[in-house]
PDB file of C-alpha atoms in Angstrom:
ATOM      1  CA  MET A   1      16.298   9.486   7.659  1.00  0.00           C
ATOM      2  CA  GLU A   2      15.754   6.217   9.500  1.00  0.00           C
ATOM      3  CA  TYR A   3      14.538   3.287   7.423  1.00  0.00           C
ATOM      4  CA  ILE A   4      12.322   0.539   8.801  1.00  0.00           C
ATOM      5  CA  PHE A   5      13.397  -2.037   6.203  1.00  0.00           C
ATOM      6  CA  GLU A   6      15.001  -2.228   2.786  1.00  0.00           C
ATOM      7  CA  THR A   7      14.807  -4.333  -0.342  1.00  0.00           C
ATOM      8  CA  GLU A   8      17.219  -4.563  -3.243  1.00  0.00           C
ATOM      9  CA  HIS A   9      15.908  -1.350  -4.844  1.00  0.00           C
ATOM     10  CA  LEU A  10      13.732   0.263  -2.174  1.00  0.00           C
ATOM     11  CA  LYS A  11      13.923   1.786   1.280  1.00  0.00           C
ATOM     12  CA  ILE A  12      10.787   1.780   3.379  1.00  0.00           C
ATOM     13  CA  ARG A  13      10.363   4.343   6.121  1.00  0.00           C
ATOM     14  CA  LYS A  14       7.935   6.298   8.213  1.00  0.00           C
ATOM     15  CA  PHE A  15       6.347   9.226   6.385  1.00  0.00           C
ATOM     16  CA  ASP A  16       7.517  12.758   7.115  1.00  0.00           C
ATOM     17  CA  ILE A  17       5.426  15.902   6.679  1.00  0.00           C
ATOM     18  CA  SER A  18       7.821  16.919   3.886  1.00  0.00           C
ATOM     19  CA  ASP A  19       6.446  13.935   1.896  1.00  0.00           C
ATOM     20  CA  ALA A  20       2.943  15.403   1.703  1.00  0.00           C
ATOM     21  CA  GLN A  21       3.310  17.162  -1.651  1.00  0.00           C
ATOM     22  CA  ARG A  22       4.814  14.148  -3.408  1.00  0.00           C
ATOM     23  CA  LEU A  23       2.288  11.768  -1.834  1.00  0.00           C
ATOM     24  CA  TYR A  24      -0.503  14.051  -3.014  1.00  0.00           C
ATOM     25  CA  GLU A  25       0.932  14.090  -6.552  1.00  0.00           C
ATOM     26  CA  ASN A  26       1.420  10.307  -6.620  1.00  0.00           C
ATOM     27  CA  HIS A  27      -2.206   9.755  -5.638  1.00  0.00           C
ATOM     28  CA  LEU A  28      -3.441  12.154  -8.320  1.00  0.00           C
ATOM     29  CA  GLU A  29      -2.114   9.842 -11.036  1.00  0.00           C
ATOM     30  CA  GLU A  30      -4.829   8.372 -13.241  1.00  0.00           C
ATOM     31  CA  GLU A  31      -3.831   4.757 -12.509  1.00  0.00           C
ATOM     32  CA  VAL A  32      -4.060   5.308  -8.746  1.00  0.00           C
ATOM     33  CA  LYS A  33      -7.386   7.107  -9.053  1.00  0.00           C
ATOM     34  CA  LYS A  34      -8.692   4.344 -11.315  1.00  0.00           C
ATOM     35  CA  TRP A  35      -7.671   1.334  -9.202  1.00  0.00           C
ATOM     36  CA  ILE A  36      -7.772   2.742  -5.677  1.00  0.00           C
ATOM     37  CA  PRO A  37     -10.108   5.736  -5.914  1.00  0.00           C
ATOM     38  CA  ASN A  38     -10.634   6.026  -2.158  1.00  0.00           C
ATOM     39  CA  GLU A  39      -6.881   6.696  -1.779  1.00  0.00           C
ATOM     40  CA  SER A  40      -6.907  10.049  -3.595  1.00  0.00           C
ATOM     41  CA  TYR A  41      -6.654  13.127  -1.406  1.00  0.00           C
ATOM     42  CA  ALA A  42      -8.953  16.140  -1.901  1.00  0.00           C
ATOM     43  CA  ASP A  43      -6.146  18.651  -1.428  1.00  0.00           C
ATOM     44  CA  ILE A  44      -2.693  19.110   0.076  1.00  0.00           C
ATOM     45  CA  GLU A  45      -4.154  19.868   3.507  1.00  0.00           C
ATOM     46  CA  GLU A  46      -5.970  16.513   3.573  1.00  0.00           C
ATOM     47  CA  THR A  47      -2.698  14.866   2.516  1.00  0.00           C
ATOM     48  CA  ARG A  48      -0.816  16.553   5.378  1.00  0.00           C
ATOM     49  CA  ASP A  49      -3.482  15.340   7.808  1.00  0.00           C
ATOM     50  CA  ALA A  50      -3.107  11.808   6.425  1.00  0.00           C
ATOM     51  CA  VAL A  51       0.696  11.938   6.772  1.00  0.00           C
ATOM     52  CA  ASN A  52       0.364  13.083  10.408  1.00  0.00           C
ATOM     53  CA  PHE A  53      -2.101  10.254  11.051  1.00  0.00           C
ATOM     54  CA  TYR A  54       0.218   7.665   9.440  1.00  0.00           C
ATOM     55  CA  VAL A  55       3.175   8.915  11.496  1.00  0.00           C
ATOM     56  CA  ASP A  56       1.130   8.703  14.709  1.00  0.00           C
ATOM     57  CA  CYS A  57       0.046   5.145  13.902  1.00  0.00           C
ATOM     58  CA  VAL A  58       3.610   4.042  13.142  1.00  0.00           C
ATOM     59  CA  ASN A  59       4.959   5.767  16.264  1.00  0.00           C
ATOM     60  CA  ASN A  60       2.376   3.915  18.354  1.00  0.00           C
ATOM     61  CA  LYS A  61       2.652   0.645  16.403  1.00  0.00           C
ATOM     62  CA  ARG A  62      -1.050   0.498  15.605  1.00  0.00           C
ATOM     63  CA  LEU A  63      -3.075  -0.067  12.472  1.00  0.00           C
ATOM     64  CA  PRO A  64      -3.379   1.230   9.874  1.00  0.00           C
ATOM     65  CA  TYR A  65       0.395   0.982   9.566  1.00  0.00           C
ATOM     66  CA  VAL A  66       1.266   2.952   6.423  1.00  0.00           C
ATOM     67  CA  LEU A  67       4.828   3.539   5.222  1.00  0.00           C
ATOM     68  CA  ALA A  68       6.620   5.569   2.571  1.00  0.00           C
ATOM     69  CA  VAL A  69       8.436   3.759  -0.252  1.00  0.00           C
ATOM     70  CA  VAL A  70      11.612   5.428  -1.519  1.00  0.00           C
ATOM     71  CA  LEU A  71      13.798   4.454  -4.464  1.00  0.00           C
ATOM     72  CA  LYS A  72      17.301   3.691  -3.125  1.00  0.00           C
ATOM     73  CA  GLU A  73      19.023   5.019  -6.220  1.00  0.00           C
ATOM     74  CA  THR A  74      17.500   8.520  -6.083  1.00  0.00           C
ATOM     75  CA  GLY A  75      15.792   8.932  -2.703  1.00  0.00           C
ATOM     76  CA  GLU A  76      12.541   9.745  -4.527  1.00  0.00           C
ATOM     77  CA  LEU A  77       9.226   8.893  -2.846  1.00  0.00           C
ATOM     78  CA  ILE A  78       7.700   6.490  -5.385  1.00  0.00           C
ATOM     79  CA  GLY A  79       4.881   4.875  -3.444  1.00  0.00           C
ATOM     80  CA  ASP A  80       3.447   3.652  -0.201  1.00  0.00           C
ATOM     81  CA  THR A  81       2.467   0.433   1.498  1.00  0.00           C
ATOM     82  CA  GLY A  82       0.512  -0.549   4.545  1.00  0.00           C
ATOM     83  CA  ILE A  83      -1.573  -3.000   6.469  1.00  0.00           C
ATOM     84  CA  ASN A  84      -4.955  -2.508   8.073  1.00  0.00           C
ATOM     85  CA  GLU A  85      -7.215  -4.623  10.236  1.00  0.00           C
ATOM     86  CA  VAL A  86      -9.894  -6.864   8.783  1.00  0.00           C
ATOM     87  CA  ASP A  87     -13.088  -6.201  10.759  1.00  0.00           C
ATOM     88  CA  GLY A  88     -11.370  -6.869  14.074  1.00  0.00           C
ATOM     89  CA  ALA A  89     -10.177 -10.366  13.088  1.00  0.00           C
ATOM     90  CA  GLN A  90      -7.128 -11.084  15.264  1.00  0.00           C
ATOM     91  CA  GLY A  91      -3.993 -11.885  13.242  1.00  0.00           C
ATOM     92  CA  GLU A  92      -5.594 -10.969   9.916  1.00  0.00           C
ATOM     93  CA  VAL A  93      -4.866  -7.840   7.877  1.00  0.00           C
ATOM     94  CA  GLU A  94      -5.419  -6.398   4.464  1.00  0.00           C
ATOM     95  CA  ILE A  95      -2.221  -5.359   2.751  1.00  0.00           C
ATOM     96  CA  GLY A  96      -1.945  -2.559   0.238  1.00  0.00           C
ATOM     97  CA  TYR A  97       0.688  -0.954  -1.952  1.00  0.00           C
ATOM     98  CA  SER A  98       1.084   1.578  -4.721  1.00  0.00           C
ATOM     99  CA  ILE A  99       3.975   2.555  -6.970  1.00  0.00           C
ATOM    100  CA  CYS A 100       3.762   5.715  -9.080  1.00  0.00           C
ATOM    101  CA  LYS A 101       3.379   5.299 -12.826  1.00  0.00           C
ATOM    102  CA  LYS A 102       6.902   6.504 -13.658  1.00  0.00           C
ATOM    103  CA  HIS A 103       8.280   3.496 -11.760  1.00  0.00           C
ATOM    104  CA  SER A 104       5.618   0.861 -12.458  1.00  0.00           C
ATOM    105  CA  GLY A 105       6.415  -2.224 -14.507  1.00  0.00           C
ATOM    106  CA  LYS A 106       9.910  -2.566 -13.015  1.00  0.00           C
ATOM    107  CA  GLY A 107       9.096  -5.225 -10.423  1.00  0.00           C
ATOM    108  CA  TYR A 108       9.109  -2.807  -7.498  1.00  0.00           C
ATOM    109  CA  ALA A 109       5.552  -3.672  -6.377  1.00  0.00           C
ATOM    110  CA  SER A 110       6.393  -7.395  -6.162  1.00  0.00           C
ATOM    111  CA  GLU A 111       9.650  -6.643  -4.354  1.00  0.00           C
ATOM    112  CA  LEU A 112       7.825  -4.311  -1.965  1.00  0.00           C
ATOM    113  CA  LEU A 113       4.983  -6.718  -1.250  1.00  0.00           C
ATOM    114  CA  SER A 114       7.372  -9.570  -0.474  1.00  0.00           C
ATOM    115  CA  ALA A 115       9.254  -7.440   2.054  1.00  0.00           C
ATOM    116  CA  MET A 116       6.080  -5.960   3.561  1.00  0.00           C
ATOM    117  CA  ILE A 117       4.682  -9.459   4.107  1.00  0.00           C
ATOM    118  CA  GLU A 118       7.850 -10.493   5.945  1.00  0.00           C
ATOM    119  CA  PHE A 119       7.831  -7.297   8.003  1.00  0.00           C
ATOM    120  CA  SER A 120       4.132  -7.628   8.897  1.00  0.00           C
ATOM    121  CA  VAL A 121       4.387 -11.259   9.937  1.00  0.00           C
ATOM    122  CA  GLY A 122       7.531 -10.627  11.975  1.00  0.00           C
ATOM    123  CA  ASN A 123       6.397  -7.451  13.706  1.00  0.00           C
ATOM    124  CA  PHE A 124       2.640  -7.850  14.064  1.00  0.00           C
ATOM    125  CA  GLY A 125       2.244 -11.633  14.341  1.00  0.00           C
ATOM    126  CA  ILE A 126       0.066 -11.739  11.252  1.00  0.00           C
ATOM    127  CA  LYS A 127      -1.331 -15.154  10.326  1.00  0.00           C
ATOM    128  CA  VAL A 128      -3.499 -14.274   7.311  1.00  0.00           C
ATOM    129  CA  LEU A 129      -3.036 -11.536   4.727  1.00  0.00           C
ATOM    130  CA  TYR A 130      -5.670 -10.365   2.272  1.00  0.00           C
ATOM    131  CA  GLY A 131      -5.243  -8.401  -0.897  1.00  0.00           C
ATOM    132  CA  ARG A 132      -8.337  -6.801  -2.396  1.00  0.00           C
ATOM    133  CA  VAL A 133      -8.115  -5.818  -6.039  1.00  0.00           C
ATOM    134  CA  MET A 134     -10.650  -4.038  -8.188  1.00  0.00           C
ATOM    135  CA  ARG A 135     -11.750  -6.278 -11.053  1.00  0.00           C
ATOM    136  CA  GLY A 136      -9.627  -5.468 -14.108  1.00  0.00           C
ATOM    137  CA  ASN A 137      -6.456  -4.526 -12.213  1.00  0.00           C
ATOM    138  CA  ASN A 138      -4.526  -7.435 -13.692  1.00  0.00           C
ATOM    139  CA  ALA A 139      -1.098  -6.012 -12.816  1.00  0.00           C
ATOM    140  CA  SER A 140      -1.957  -6.023  -9.125  1.00  0.00           C
ATOM    141  CA  VAL A 141      -3.397  -9.537  -9.383  1.00  0.00           C
ATOM    142  CA  ARG A 142      -0.041 -10.709 -10.833  1.00  0.00           C
ATOM    143  CA  VAL A 143       1.832  -9.032  -7.946  1.00  0.00           C
ATOM    144  CA  LEU A 144      -0.337 -10.838  -5.399  1.00  0.00           C
ATOM    145  CA  GLU A 145      -0.074 -14.218  -7.137  1.00  0.00           C
ATOM    146  CA  LYS A 146       3.688 -13.846  -7.510  1.00  0.00           C
ATOM    147  CA  ASN A 147       3.830 -13.426  -3.725  1.00  0.00           C
ATOM    148  CA  GLY A 148       1.829 -16.565  -2.957  1.00  0.00           C
ATOM    149  CA  PHE A 149      -1.675 -15.136  -2.630  1.00  0.00           C
ATOM    150  CA  GLU A 150      -4.515 -17.328  -3.851  1.00  0.00           C
ATOM    151  CA  PHE A 151      -7.903 -16.283  -5.132  1.00  0.00           C
ATOM    152  CA  ALA A 152     -10.429 -16.529  -2.275  1.00  0.00           C
ATOM    153  CA  GLY A 153     -13.587 -14.973  -3.694  1.00  0.00           C
ATOM    154  CA  GLU A 154     -15.340 -11.826  -4.815  1.00  0.00           C
ATOM    155  CA  GLU A 155     -16.937  -8.964  -2.947  1.00  0.00           C
ATOM    156  CA  PHE A 156     -19.724  -6.814  -4.331  1.00  0.00           C
ATOM    157  CA  GLY A 157     -21.087  -3.569  -2.942  1.00  0.00           C
ATOM    158  CA  ALA A 158     -17.857  -2.490  -1.246  1.00  0.00           C
ATOM    159  CA  GLU A 159     -17.534   1.225  -0.539  1.00  0.00           C
ATOM    160  CA  ASP A 160     -14.152   1.293  -2.282  1.00  0.00           C
ATOM    161  CA  ASP A 161     -15.628  -0.148  -5.504  1.00  0.00           C
ATOM    162  CA  PRO A 162     -17.277   2.899  -7.072  1.00  0.00           C
ATOM    163  CA  TYR A 163     -17.739   1.158 -10.430  1.00  0.00           C
ATOM    164  CA  GLY A 164     -19.749  -1.725  -8.964  1.00  0.00           C
ATOM    165  CA  ASN A 165     -17.699  -4.322 -10.855  1.00  0.00           C
ATOM    166  CA  GLY A 166     -16.665  -6.194  -7.735  1.00  0.00           C
ATOM    167  CA  MET A 167     -13.472  -6.680  -5.792  1.00  0.00           C
ATOM    168  CA  LEU A 168     -11.336  -9.772  -6.171  1.00  0.00           C
ATOM    169  CA  ILE A 169     -10.170 -11.116  -2.827  1.00  0.00           C
ATOM    170  CA  TYR A 170      -6.820 -12.857  -2.523  1.00  0.00           C
ATOM    171  CA  LYS A 171      -5.539 -14.601   0.594  1.00  0.00           C
ATOM    172  CA  LYS A 172      -2.177 -15.732   1.922  1.00  0.00           C
ATOM    173  CA  GLN A 173      -1.720 -17.940   4.993  1.00  0.00           C
ATOM    174  CA  CYS A 174       1.491 -17.205   6.899  1.00  0.00           C
TER     175      CYS A 174
END
């Protein structure tokens, strides 16, 4: 399989339809459902549709640009990462990432985010990156801060905040 970029422990590549089952399982994990509830798939068919959509976007170099994250050591799909436009603002994107619970707490999210920032800036001419975190997701806040993001404000009433507690907005100038 062809990899788009690598880090010390991870290989990042385009999704393949064979990833659908594992992606579905990763997004069924309680931590993923808790912190990014709009990223859970209803069933395997919806996951396959999402994978096909992600592949099409990557093939055509358009947003959302979502990639598979694989552990170098085992080849296991352990997460995903991507960027998406911010209400049509040129040169600005929201960046996202997830690592399955089995592999969380090992520094992979910070390693991944650092590499995804570099890739996004170099390949898409990104000037400003945003990270939106549901209030209470302190681990993700630490990942953003470790990668140079600064607190920029709060957002209430967002569709991806089902608890109504607000989203913390972090920003990084590139």
